[in-house]
Each structure stands twice: as C-alpha cells, then as structure tokens.
mmCIF file of C-alpha atoms and ligand atoms in Angstrom:
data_model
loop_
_atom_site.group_PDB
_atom_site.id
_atom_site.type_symbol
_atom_site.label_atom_id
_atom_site.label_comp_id
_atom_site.label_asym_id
_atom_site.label_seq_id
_atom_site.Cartn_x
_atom_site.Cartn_y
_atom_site.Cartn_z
ATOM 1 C CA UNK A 1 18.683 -26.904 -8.785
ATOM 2 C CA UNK A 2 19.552 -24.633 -5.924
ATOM 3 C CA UNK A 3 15.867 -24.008 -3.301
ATOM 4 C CA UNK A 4 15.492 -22.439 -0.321
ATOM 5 C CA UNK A 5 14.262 -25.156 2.177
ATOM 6 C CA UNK A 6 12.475 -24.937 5.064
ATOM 7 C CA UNK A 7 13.724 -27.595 6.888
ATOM 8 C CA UNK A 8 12.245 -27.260 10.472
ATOM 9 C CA UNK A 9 10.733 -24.343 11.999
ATOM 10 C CA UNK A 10 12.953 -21.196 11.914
ATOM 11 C CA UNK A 11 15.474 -22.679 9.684
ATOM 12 C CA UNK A 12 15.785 -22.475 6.194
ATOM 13 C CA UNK A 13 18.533 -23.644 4.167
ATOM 14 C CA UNK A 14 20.205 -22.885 0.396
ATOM 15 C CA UNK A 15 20.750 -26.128 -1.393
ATOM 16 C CA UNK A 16 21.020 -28.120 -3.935
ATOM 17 C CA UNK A 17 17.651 -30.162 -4.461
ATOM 18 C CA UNK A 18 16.747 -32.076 -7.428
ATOM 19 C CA UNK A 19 15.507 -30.515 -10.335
ATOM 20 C CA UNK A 20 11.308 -31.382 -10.741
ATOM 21 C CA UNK A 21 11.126 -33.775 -13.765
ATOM 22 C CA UNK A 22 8.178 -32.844 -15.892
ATOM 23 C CA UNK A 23 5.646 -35.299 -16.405
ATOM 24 C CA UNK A 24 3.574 -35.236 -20.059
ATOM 25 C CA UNK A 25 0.597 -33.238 -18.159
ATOM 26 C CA UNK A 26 3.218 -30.644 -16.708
ATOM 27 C CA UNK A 27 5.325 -27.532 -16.820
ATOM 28 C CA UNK A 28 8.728 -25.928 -15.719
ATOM 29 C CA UNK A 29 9.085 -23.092 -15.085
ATOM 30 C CA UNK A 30 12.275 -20.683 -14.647
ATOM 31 C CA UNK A 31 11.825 -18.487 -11.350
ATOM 32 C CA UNK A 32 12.819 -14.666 -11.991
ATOM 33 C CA UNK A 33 11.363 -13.287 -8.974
ATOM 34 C CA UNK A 34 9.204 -14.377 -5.740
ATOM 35 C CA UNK A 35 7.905 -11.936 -3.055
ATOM 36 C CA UNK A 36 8.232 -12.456 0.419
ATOM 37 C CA UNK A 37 4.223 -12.660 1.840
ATOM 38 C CA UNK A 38 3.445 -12.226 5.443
ATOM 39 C CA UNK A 39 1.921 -15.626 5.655
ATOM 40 C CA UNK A 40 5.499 -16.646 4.916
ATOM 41 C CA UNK A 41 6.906 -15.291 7.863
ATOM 42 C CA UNK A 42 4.410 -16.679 9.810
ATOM 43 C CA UNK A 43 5.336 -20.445 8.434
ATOM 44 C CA UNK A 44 8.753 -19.608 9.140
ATOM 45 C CA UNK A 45 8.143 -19.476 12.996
ATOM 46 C CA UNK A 46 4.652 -21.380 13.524
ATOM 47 C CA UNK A 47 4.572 -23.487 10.711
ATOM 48 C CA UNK A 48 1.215 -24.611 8.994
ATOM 49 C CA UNK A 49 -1.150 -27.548 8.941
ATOM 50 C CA UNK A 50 -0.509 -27.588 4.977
ATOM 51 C CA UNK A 51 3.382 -27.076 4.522
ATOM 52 C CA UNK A 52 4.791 -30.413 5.682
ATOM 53 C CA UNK A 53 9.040 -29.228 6.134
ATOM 54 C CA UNK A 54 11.117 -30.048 3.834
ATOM 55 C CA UNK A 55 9.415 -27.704 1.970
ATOM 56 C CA UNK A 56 9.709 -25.101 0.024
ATOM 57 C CA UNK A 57 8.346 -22.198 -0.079
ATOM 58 C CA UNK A 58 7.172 -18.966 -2.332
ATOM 59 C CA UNK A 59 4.132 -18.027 -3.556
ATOM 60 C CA UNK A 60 3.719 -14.487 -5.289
ATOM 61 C CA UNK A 61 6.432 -15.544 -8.321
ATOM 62 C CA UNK A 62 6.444 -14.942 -11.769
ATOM 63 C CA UNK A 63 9.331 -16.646 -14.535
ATOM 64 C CA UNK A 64 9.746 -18.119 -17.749
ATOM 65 C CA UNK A 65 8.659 -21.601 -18.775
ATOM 66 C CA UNK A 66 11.318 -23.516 -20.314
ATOM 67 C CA UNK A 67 10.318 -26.969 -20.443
ATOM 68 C CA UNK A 68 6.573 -28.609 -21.236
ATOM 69 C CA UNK A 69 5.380 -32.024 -20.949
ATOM 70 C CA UNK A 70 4.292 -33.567 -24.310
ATOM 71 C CA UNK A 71 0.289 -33.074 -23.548
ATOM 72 C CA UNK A 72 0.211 -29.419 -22.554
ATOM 73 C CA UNK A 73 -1.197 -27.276 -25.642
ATOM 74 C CA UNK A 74 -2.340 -24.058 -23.334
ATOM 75 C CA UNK A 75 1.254 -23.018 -22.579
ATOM 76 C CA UNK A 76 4.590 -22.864 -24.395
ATOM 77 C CA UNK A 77 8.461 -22.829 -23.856
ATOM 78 C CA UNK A 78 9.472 -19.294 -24.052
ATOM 79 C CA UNK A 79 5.694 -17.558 -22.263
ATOM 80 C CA UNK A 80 6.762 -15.196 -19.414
ATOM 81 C CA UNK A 81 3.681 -16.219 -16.452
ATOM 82 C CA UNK A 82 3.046 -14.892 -13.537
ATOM 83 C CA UNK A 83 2.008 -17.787 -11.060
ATOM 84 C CA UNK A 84 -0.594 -16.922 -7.961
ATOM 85 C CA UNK A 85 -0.996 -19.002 -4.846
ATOM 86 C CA UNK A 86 -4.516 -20.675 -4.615
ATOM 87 C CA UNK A 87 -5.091 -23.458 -6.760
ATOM 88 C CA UNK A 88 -8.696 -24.687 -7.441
ATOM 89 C CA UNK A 89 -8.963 -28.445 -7.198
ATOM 90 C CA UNK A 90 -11.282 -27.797 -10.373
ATOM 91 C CA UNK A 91 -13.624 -31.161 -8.702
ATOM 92 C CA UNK A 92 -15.285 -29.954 -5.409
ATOM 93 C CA UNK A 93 -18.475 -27.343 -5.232
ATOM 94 C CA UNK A 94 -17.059 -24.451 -4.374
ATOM 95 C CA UNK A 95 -14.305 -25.238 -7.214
ATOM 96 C CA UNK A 96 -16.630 -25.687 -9.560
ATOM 97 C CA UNK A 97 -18.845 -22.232 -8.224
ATOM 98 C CA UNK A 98 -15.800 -20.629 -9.115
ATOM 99 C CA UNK A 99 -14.913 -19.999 -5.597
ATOM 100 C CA UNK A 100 -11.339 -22.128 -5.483
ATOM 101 C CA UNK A 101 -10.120 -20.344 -2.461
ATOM 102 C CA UNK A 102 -12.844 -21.752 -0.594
ATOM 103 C CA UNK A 103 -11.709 -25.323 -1.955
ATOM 104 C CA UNK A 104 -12.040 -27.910 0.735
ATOM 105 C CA UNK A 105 -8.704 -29.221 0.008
ATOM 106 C CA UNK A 106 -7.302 -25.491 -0.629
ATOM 107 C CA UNK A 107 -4.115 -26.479 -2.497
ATOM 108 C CA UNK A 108 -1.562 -23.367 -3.272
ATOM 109 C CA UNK A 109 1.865 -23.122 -4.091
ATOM 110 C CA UNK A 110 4.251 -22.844 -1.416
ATOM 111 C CA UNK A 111 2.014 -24.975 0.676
ATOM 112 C CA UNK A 112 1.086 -28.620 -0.622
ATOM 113 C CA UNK A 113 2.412 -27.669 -3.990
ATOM 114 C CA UNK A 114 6.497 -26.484 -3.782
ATOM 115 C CA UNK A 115 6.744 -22.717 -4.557
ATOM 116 C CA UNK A 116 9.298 -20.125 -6.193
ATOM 117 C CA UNK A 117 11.659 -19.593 -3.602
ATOM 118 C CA UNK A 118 14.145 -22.147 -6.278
ATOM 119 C CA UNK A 119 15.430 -21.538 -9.600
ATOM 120 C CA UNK A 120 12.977 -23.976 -10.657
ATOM 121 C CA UNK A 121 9.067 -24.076 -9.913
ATOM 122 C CA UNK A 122 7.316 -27.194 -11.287
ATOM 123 C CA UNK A 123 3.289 -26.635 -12.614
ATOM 124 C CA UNK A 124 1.732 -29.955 -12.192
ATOM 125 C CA UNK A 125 -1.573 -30.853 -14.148
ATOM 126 C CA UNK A 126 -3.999 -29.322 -11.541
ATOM 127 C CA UNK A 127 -2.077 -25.958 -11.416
ATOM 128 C CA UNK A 128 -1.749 -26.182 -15.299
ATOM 129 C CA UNK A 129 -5.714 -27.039 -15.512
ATOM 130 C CA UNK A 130 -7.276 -24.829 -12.832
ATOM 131 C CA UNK A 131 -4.243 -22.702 -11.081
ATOM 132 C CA UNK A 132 -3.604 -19.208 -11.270
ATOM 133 C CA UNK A 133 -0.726 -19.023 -14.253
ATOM 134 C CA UNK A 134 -1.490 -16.312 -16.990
ATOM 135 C CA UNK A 135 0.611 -14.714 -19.457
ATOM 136 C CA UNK A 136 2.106 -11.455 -18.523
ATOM 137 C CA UNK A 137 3.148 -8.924 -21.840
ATOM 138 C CA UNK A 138 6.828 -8.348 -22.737
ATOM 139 C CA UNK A 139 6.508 -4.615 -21.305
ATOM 140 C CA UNK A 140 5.487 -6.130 -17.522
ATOM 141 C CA UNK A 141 8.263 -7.298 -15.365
ATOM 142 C CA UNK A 142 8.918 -10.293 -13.534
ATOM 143 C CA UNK A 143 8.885 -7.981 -10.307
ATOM 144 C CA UNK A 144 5.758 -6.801 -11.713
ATOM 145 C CA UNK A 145 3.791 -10.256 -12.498
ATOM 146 C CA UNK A 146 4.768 -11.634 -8.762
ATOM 147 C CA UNK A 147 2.764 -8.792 -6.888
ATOM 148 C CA UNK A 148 0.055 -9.725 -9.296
ATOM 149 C CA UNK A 149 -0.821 -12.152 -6.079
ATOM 150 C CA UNK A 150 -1.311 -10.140 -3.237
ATOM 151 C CA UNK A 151 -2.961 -7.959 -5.804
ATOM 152 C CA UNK A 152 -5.519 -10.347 -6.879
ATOM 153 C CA UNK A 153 -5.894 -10.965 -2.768
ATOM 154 C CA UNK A 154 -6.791 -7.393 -2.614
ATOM 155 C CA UNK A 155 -9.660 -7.326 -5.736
ATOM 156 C CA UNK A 156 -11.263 -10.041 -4.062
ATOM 157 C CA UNK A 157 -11.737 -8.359 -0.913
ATOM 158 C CA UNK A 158 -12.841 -5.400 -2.417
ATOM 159 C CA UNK A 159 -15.238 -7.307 -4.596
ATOM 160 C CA UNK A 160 -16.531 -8.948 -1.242
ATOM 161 C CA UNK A 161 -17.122 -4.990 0.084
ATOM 162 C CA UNK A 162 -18.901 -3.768 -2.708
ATOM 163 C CA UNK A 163 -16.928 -0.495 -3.014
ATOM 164 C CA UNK A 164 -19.229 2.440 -4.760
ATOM 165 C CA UNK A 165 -19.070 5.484 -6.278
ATOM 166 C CA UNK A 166 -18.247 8.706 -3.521
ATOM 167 C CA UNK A 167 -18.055 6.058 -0.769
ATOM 168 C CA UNK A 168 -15.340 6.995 1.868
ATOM 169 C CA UNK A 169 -13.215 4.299 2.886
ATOM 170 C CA UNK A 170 -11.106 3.239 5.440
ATOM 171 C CA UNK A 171 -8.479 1.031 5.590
ATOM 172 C CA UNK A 172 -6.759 -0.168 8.676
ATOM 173 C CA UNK A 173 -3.274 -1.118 8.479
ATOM 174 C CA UNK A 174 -0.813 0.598 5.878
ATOM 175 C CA UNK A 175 1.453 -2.521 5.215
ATOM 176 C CA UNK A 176 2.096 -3.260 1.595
ATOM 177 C CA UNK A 177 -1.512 -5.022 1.103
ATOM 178 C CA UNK A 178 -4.066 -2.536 2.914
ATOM 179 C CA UNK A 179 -1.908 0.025 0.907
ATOM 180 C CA UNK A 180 -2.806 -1.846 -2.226
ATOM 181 C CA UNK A 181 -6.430 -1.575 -1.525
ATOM 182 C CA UNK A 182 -5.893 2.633 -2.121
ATOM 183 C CA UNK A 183 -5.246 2.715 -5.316
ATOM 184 C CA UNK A 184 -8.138 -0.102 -5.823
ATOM 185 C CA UNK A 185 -10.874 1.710 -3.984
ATOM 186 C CA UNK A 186 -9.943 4.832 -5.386
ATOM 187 C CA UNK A 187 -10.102 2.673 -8.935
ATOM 188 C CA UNK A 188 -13.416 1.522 -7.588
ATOM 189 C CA UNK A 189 -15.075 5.222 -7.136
ATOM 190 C CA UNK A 190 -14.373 6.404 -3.340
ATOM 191 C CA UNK A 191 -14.194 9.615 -3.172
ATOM 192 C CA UNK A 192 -12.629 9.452 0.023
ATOM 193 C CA UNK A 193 -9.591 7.049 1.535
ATOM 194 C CA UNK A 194 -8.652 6.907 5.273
ATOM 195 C CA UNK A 195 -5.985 5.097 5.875
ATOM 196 C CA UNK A 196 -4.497 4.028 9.962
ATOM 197 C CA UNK A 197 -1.580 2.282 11.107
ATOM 198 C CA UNK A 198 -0.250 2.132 14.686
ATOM 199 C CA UNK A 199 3.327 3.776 13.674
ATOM 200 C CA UNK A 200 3.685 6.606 12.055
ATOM 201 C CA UNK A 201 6.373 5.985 9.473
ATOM 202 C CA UNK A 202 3.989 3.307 7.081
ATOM 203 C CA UNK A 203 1.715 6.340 6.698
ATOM 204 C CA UNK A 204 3.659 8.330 4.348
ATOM 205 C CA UNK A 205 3.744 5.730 1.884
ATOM 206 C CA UNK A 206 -0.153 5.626 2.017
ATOM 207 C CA UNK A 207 -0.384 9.524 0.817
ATOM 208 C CA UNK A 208 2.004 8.328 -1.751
ATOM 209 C CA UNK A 209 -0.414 5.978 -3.336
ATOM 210 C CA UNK A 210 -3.477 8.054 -2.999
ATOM 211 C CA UNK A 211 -4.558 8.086 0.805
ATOM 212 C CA UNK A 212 -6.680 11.336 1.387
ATOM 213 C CA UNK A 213 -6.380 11.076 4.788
ATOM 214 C CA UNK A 214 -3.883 8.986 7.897
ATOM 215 C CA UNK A 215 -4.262 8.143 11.107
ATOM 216 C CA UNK A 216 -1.677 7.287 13.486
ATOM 217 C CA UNK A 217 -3.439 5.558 15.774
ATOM 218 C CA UNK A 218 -0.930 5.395 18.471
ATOM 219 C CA UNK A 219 -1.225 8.828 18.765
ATOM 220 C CA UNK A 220 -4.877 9.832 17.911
ATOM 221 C CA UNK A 221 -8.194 7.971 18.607
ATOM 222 C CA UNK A 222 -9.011 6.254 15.408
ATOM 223 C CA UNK A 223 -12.744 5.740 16.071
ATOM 224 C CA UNK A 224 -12.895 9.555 16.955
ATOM 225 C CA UNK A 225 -10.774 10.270 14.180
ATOM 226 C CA UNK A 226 -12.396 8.313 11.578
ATOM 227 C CA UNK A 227 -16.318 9.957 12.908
ATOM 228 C CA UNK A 228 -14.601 13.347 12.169
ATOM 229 C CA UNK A 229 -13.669 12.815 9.049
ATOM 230 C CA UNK A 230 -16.950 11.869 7.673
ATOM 231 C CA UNK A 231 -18.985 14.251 9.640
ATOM 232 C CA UNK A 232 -19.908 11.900 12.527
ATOM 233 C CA UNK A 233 -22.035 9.232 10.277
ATOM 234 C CA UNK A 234 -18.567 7.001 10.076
ATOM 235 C CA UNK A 235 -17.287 5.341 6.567
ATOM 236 C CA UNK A 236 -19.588 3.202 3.807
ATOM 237 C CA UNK A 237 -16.546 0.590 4.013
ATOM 238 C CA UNK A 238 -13.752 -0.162 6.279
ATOM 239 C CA UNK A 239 -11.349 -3.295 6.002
ATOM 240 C CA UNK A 240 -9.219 -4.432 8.560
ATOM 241 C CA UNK A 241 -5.299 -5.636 6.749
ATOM 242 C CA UNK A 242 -3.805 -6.299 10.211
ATOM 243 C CA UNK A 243 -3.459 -8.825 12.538
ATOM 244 C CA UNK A 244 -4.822 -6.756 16.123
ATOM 245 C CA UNK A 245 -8.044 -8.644 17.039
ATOM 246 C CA UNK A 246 -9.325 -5.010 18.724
ATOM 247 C CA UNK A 247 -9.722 -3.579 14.637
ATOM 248 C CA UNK A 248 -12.577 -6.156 14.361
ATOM 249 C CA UNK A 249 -14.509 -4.129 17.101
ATOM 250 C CA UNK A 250 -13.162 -1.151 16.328
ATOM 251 C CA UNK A 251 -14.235 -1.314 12.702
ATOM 252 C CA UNK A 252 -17.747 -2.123 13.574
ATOM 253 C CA UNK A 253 -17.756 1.113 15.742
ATOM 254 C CA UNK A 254 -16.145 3.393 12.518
ATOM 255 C CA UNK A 255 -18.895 2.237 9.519
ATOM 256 C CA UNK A 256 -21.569 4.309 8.941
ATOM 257 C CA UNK A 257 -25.425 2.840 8.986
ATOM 258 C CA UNK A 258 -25.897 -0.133 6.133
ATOM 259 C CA UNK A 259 -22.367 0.353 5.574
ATOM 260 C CA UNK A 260 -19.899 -2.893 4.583
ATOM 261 C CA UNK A 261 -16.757 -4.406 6.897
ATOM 262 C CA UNK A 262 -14.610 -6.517 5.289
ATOM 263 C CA UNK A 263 -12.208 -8.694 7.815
ATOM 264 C CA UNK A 264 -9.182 -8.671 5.226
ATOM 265 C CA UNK A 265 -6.617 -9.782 7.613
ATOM 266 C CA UNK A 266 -6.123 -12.625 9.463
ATOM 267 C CA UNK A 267 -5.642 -12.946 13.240
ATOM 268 C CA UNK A 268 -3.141 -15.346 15.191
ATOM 269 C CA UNK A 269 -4.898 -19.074 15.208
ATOM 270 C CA UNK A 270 -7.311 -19.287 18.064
ATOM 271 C CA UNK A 271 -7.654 -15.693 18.265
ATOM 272 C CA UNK A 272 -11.203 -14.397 19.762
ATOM 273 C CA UNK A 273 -12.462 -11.345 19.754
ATOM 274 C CA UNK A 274 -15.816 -9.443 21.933
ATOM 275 C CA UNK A 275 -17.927 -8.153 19.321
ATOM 276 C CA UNK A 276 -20.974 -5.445 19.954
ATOM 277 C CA UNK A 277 -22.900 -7.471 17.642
ATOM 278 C CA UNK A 278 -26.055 -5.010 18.129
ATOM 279 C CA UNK A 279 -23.628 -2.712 15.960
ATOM 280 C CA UNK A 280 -24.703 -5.109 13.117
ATOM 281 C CA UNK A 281 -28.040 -5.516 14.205
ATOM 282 C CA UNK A 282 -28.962 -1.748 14.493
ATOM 283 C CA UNK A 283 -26.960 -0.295 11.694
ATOM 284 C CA UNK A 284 -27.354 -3.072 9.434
ATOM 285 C CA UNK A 285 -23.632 -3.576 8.596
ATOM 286 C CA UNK A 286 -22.742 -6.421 6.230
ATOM 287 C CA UNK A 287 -20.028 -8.110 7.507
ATOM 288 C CA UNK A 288 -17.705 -10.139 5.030
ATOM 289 C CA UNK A 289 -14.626 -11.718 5.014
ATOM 290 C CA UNK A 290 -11.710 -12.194 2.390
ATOM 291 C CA UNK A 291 -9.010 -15.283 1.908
ATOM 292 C CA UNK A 292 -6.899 -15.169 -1.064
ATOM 293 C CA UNK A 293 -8.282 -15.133 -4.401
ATOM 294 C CA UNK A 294 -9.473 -16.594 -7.208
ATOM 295 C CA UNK A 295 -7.931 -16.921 -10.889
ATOM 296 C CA UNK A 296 -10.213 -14.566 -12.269
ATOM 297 C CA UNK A 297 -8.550 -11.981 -9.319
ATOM 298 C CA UNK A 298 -4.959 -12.976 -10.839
ATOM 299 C CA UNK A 299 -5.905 -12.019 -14.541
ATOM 300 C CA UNK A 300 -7.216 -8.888 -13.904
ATOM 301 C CA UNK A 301 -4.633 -8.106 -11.415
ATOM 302 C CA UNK A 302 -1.986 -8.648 -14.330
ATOM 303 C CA UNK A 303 -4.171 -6.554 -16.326
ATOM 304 C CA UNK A 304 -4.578 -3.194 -14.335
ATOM 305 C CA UNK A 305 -0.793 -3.621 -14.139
ATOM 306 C CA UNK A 306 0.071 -4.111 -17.467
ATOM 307 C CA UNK A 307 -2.261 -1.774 -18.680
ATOM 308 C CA UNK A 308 -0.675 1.174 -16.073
ATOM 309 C CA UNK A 309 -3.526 1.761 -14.494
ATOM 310 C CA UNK A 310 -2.025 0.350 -11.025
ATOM 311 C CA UNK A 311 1.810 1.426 -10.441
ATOM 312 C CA UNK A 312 2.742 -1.863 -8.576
ATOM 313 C CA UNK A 313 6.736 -0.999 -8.961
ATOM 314 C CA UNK A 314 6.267 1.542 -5.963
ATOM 315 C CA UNK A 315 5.337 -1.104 -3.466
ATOM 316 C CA UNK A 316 9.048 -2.880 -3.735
ATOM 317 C CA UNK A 317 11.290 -1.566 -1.636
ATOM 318 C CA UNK A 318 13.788 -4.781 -1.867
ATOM 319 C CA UNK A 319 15.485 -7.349 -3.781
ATOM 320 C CA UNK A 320 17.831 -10.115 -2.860
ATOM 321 C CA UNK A 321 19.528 -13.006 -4.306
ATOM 322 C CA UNK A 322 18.395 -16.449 -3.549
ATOM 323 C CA UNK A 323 20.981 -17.010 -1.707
ATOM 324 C CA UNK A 324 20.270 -13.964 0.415
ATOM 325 C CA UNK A 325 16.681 -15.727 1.673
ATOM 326 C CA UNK A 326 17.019 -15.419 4.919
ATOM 327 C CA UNK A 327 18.048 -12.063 5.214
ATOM 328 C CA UNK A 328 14.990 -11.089 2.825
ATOM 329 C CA UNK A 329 12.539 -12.636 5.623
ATOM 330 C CA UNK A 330 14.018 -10.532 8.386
ATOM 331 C CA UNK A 331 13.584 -7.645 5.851
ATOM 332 C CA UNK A 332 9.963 -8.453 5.071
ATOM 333 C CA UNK A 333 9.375 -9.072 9.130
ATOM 334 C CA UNK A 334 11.276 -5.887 10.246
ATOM 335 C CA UNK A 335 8.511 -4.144 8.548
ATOM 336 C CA UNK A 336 11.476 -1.657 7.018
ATOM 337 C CA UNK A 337 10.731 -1.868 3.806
ATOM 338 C CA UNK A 338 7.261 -2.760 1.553
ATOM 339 C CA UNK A 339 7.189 -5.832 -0.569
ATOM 340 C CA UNK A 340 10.486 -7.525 -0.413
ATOM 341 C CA UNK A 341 11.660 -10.184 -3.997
ATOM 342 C CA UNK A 342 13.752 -13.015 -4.077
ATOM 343 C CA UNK A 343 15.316 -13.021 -7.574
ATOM 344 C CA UNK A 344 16.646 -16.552 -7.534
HETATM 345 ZN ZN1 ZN B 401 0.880 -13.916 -0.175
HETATM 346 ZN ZN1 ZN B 402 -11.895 -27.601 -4.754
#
C-alpha cells in the first residue's frame, strides 16, 4: 500500500509499504480521509517519546473496513467508522475507571499504533476491544467522521469545566479546536462566548461559529478586555487552546470568583510558567486540565454531528491527496487555513 512515512525528523516520504495482514482478532480498514492535528506538526519537527520513525502517522481518520479477521463479531466488511486517537489499554486503573487517556501506557494511533496517513489503517485487537472506532450513518461523511477526534478532545475539556447555563465564556486561541469549543459551550448553555487570538484574521471565523464577542489581543488588553465585557467580575470559565505559557496567568487573572480554568492546550515540553497562585486561593478557581479524550467523547462527537446539531464541514478549509502530504503539513502549520484532510 502507498503511506506517508516519517522517516527521520522533518522528512516524510510517499511509499510503497506493505499492506498490514490481518490477524483473526483484527481489522482493515480503507482510509478516506485523515486530518492534519497540531500535535502532528509538532512530531514532524521535535519528534515524540511514543512515535519511534519509521512511522506513520494520522490520527483524526475515518474509512471503510474491508477486511476482518475470523474472530471479530462487533464490526463488519462494508461499516463506514470513524477511528479517534487514544486507545484504552482496557487492563490498567485508570482504563478500567473509564479514564483511557490517562492510561499509563497511553497507546493512540499515529503514535505506538500506525495511523491513517496510508490507504490502509490496520485495527489490532486492543483498538478493536477498547479503541475509539464507532459507526458513522450513511448521511455523515468521511470528512465529517475524522473531525469527530479533535471534537471528542473538545467535549472532554468542556466536561472537565463544567460549563452552565448563562455562564460567559472565554476561550483563548481561535485555531480550529478553541473554535470548536463555541459551538459546544454555546450547546452547553453560555449565554455569552469571548473568544481571543493574537492575529486578527482567525477571529472572523469565530463570529462565524457563534462567538459573541473577539479579542485581538495584539491590539487590545485581553485581561482589560475580557473584565469589560462581563462588567468587571471576569468570566465563569475560560480555557486556554494555545500554546503561549503567559494565557495560563493570564486566564487566572480573567475568571470571575469560584469560576473554572481549564488548561486545554499544551505548552512546548519543559515549559514553566509564574503563577499568582493566591488567584486560586482567594477566588476559589478550580483549575483543570484536558488531554485527549475518551471513547465515550468520540461517540457523542459522531452523534452531535450526525444528528446536525454541530456543523463540523465549516471547520475544513483543505483537502489534499496523499501524495500531496507534505504540502498539507505546511498548510496546517501556516495557520492559513482551519482543519486541513488527507484523502489518501
Ligand atoms: Zn489531534
Ligand atoms: Zn490503560
């Protein structure tokens, strides 16, 4: 089969790899499309502790299975899945909690496991047992069913911050996942989303989905800004979905007494940041964090898109070819577009 390989850092290649055979516990499936994630990119140049090169990568996919090994009864030849990226182990304690992005081991596709960006993506037992792979309806897309990842990503962060009804909400960083979190929290009950990115461009996309209000905060003080906007008490929940270590302080500073941060995205490795942690203290913030999802996160993401209730088609801006791999990561880096699919 023809994968895109990541050879060595900063190089990835289109070749001809064999195709997966399928043991009796296993699946194939046919790749119709993969989006191109962030954390991607950032494999691409750094690498990670659990992608070992060759490798391939790819882990918001959806396709068709076409070929199952003699002892799988959940799944057939012919269902149209949408895959997500953490897999539970299904064995360790926070597996068995339910909480299989906490795994110790932390498989996911793309990483230990090789992911969609191939015309073939293999499902071995563990994914098949405890992995995110659900059916998505005959009316969904393949486009469709790979956001369902980042989506469920989003649902469990704002699960973790306890969104309620009339809370105002601010979300900093208008890429393609804090944008998702709009139309969630809006699903959720606020009755008011800020939304703040650094350029100004990004911003218009997050009125399109729902934002009440943006913030540019390259040009406006977005501590000041976001105290305005909710007559000077600050917001019941802000996440932070980008990687500046100073949104961690300022995010403290913008929630309002007892209100809920969520630290949604990560921060380079190593990264350290000076925290007013009588901000916590005094205004007795909860503080959470959020790191993929779970399966439960992938199902209903498939659902609120299948069922219309979350237009996911808006936040693809491009598609390439699998041969066209490379230039789809420079797209997804450049920050040009929103969420960028490999159709291999
Ligand atoms: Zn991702
Ligand atoms: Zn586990």
């Amino acid at each position: 089969m023809k994968a895109a390989v990541l050879e060595s850092l900063e190089n990835i290649v289109v070749k001809e790899v064999p195709t997966p055979e399928v043991g009796p516990d296993e699946a194939l499936v046919k790749v119709h499309a993969c989006a191109v994630c962030g954390s991607d990119v950032r494999i691409y140049h750094h690498g990670n502790n659990r992608v070992i090169p060759p490798a391939i990568l790819g882990h918001e996919s959806s396709g068709e299975i076409i070929k199952v090994g003699a002892g799988v009864t959940s799944f057939q030849v012919g269902d149209r899945v949408a895959l997500g990226s953490d897999v539970p182990c299904g064995e360790c304690d926070f597996c068995k909690a339910g909480h299989g992005n906490n795994c110790v081991i932390n498989y996911a596709m793309g990483y230990q496991f090789p992911g969609s960006f191939a015309e073939y993506v293999l499902l071995n037992r563990t994914v098949l047992n405890f992995g995110p792979v659900h059916l998505i309806p005959e009316h969904m897309s393949y486009d469709e069913g790979a956001l369902a990842e980042p989506l469920a990503c989003v649902l469990n962060a704002t699960e973790l911050a306890g969104i309620k009804l009339g809370d105002t909400v601010v979300v900093m960083g208008a890429g393609p996942i804090g944008c998702m979190i709009i139309p969630v929290a809006l699903m959720s009950g606020a009755a008011k989303v800020i939304v703040i990115n650094r350029s100004p461009g990004r911003l218009a996309f997050a009125k399109q989905v729902g934002a009440d209000v943006t913030i540019c905060s390259s040009e406006e003080d977005q501590v000041a800004r976001v105290l305005e906007e909710t007559g000077g008490l600050g917001a019941d929940v802000v996440f932070t979905a980008n990687p500046t270590p100073s949104a961690h302080a300022d995010a403290l500073l913008m929630a309002k007494n007892r209100g809920r941060v969520n630290l949604f995205g990560g921060l380079p490795a190593g990264s350290k940041v000076e925290l007013e942690t009588n901000l916590i203290h005094y205004k007795e913030l909860i503080v959470s964090g959020a790191h993929g999802s779970v399966p439960r996160h992938h199902r209903l993401a498939i659902e609120l898109i299948s069922s219309g209730k979350l237009d996911i088609q808006s936040f693809i801006s491009h598609r390439f070819s699998l041969d066209e791999v490379n230039e789809a990561f420079r797209i997804a880096e450049s920050k040009e577009g929103l969420r960028v699919i490999v159709k291999p």
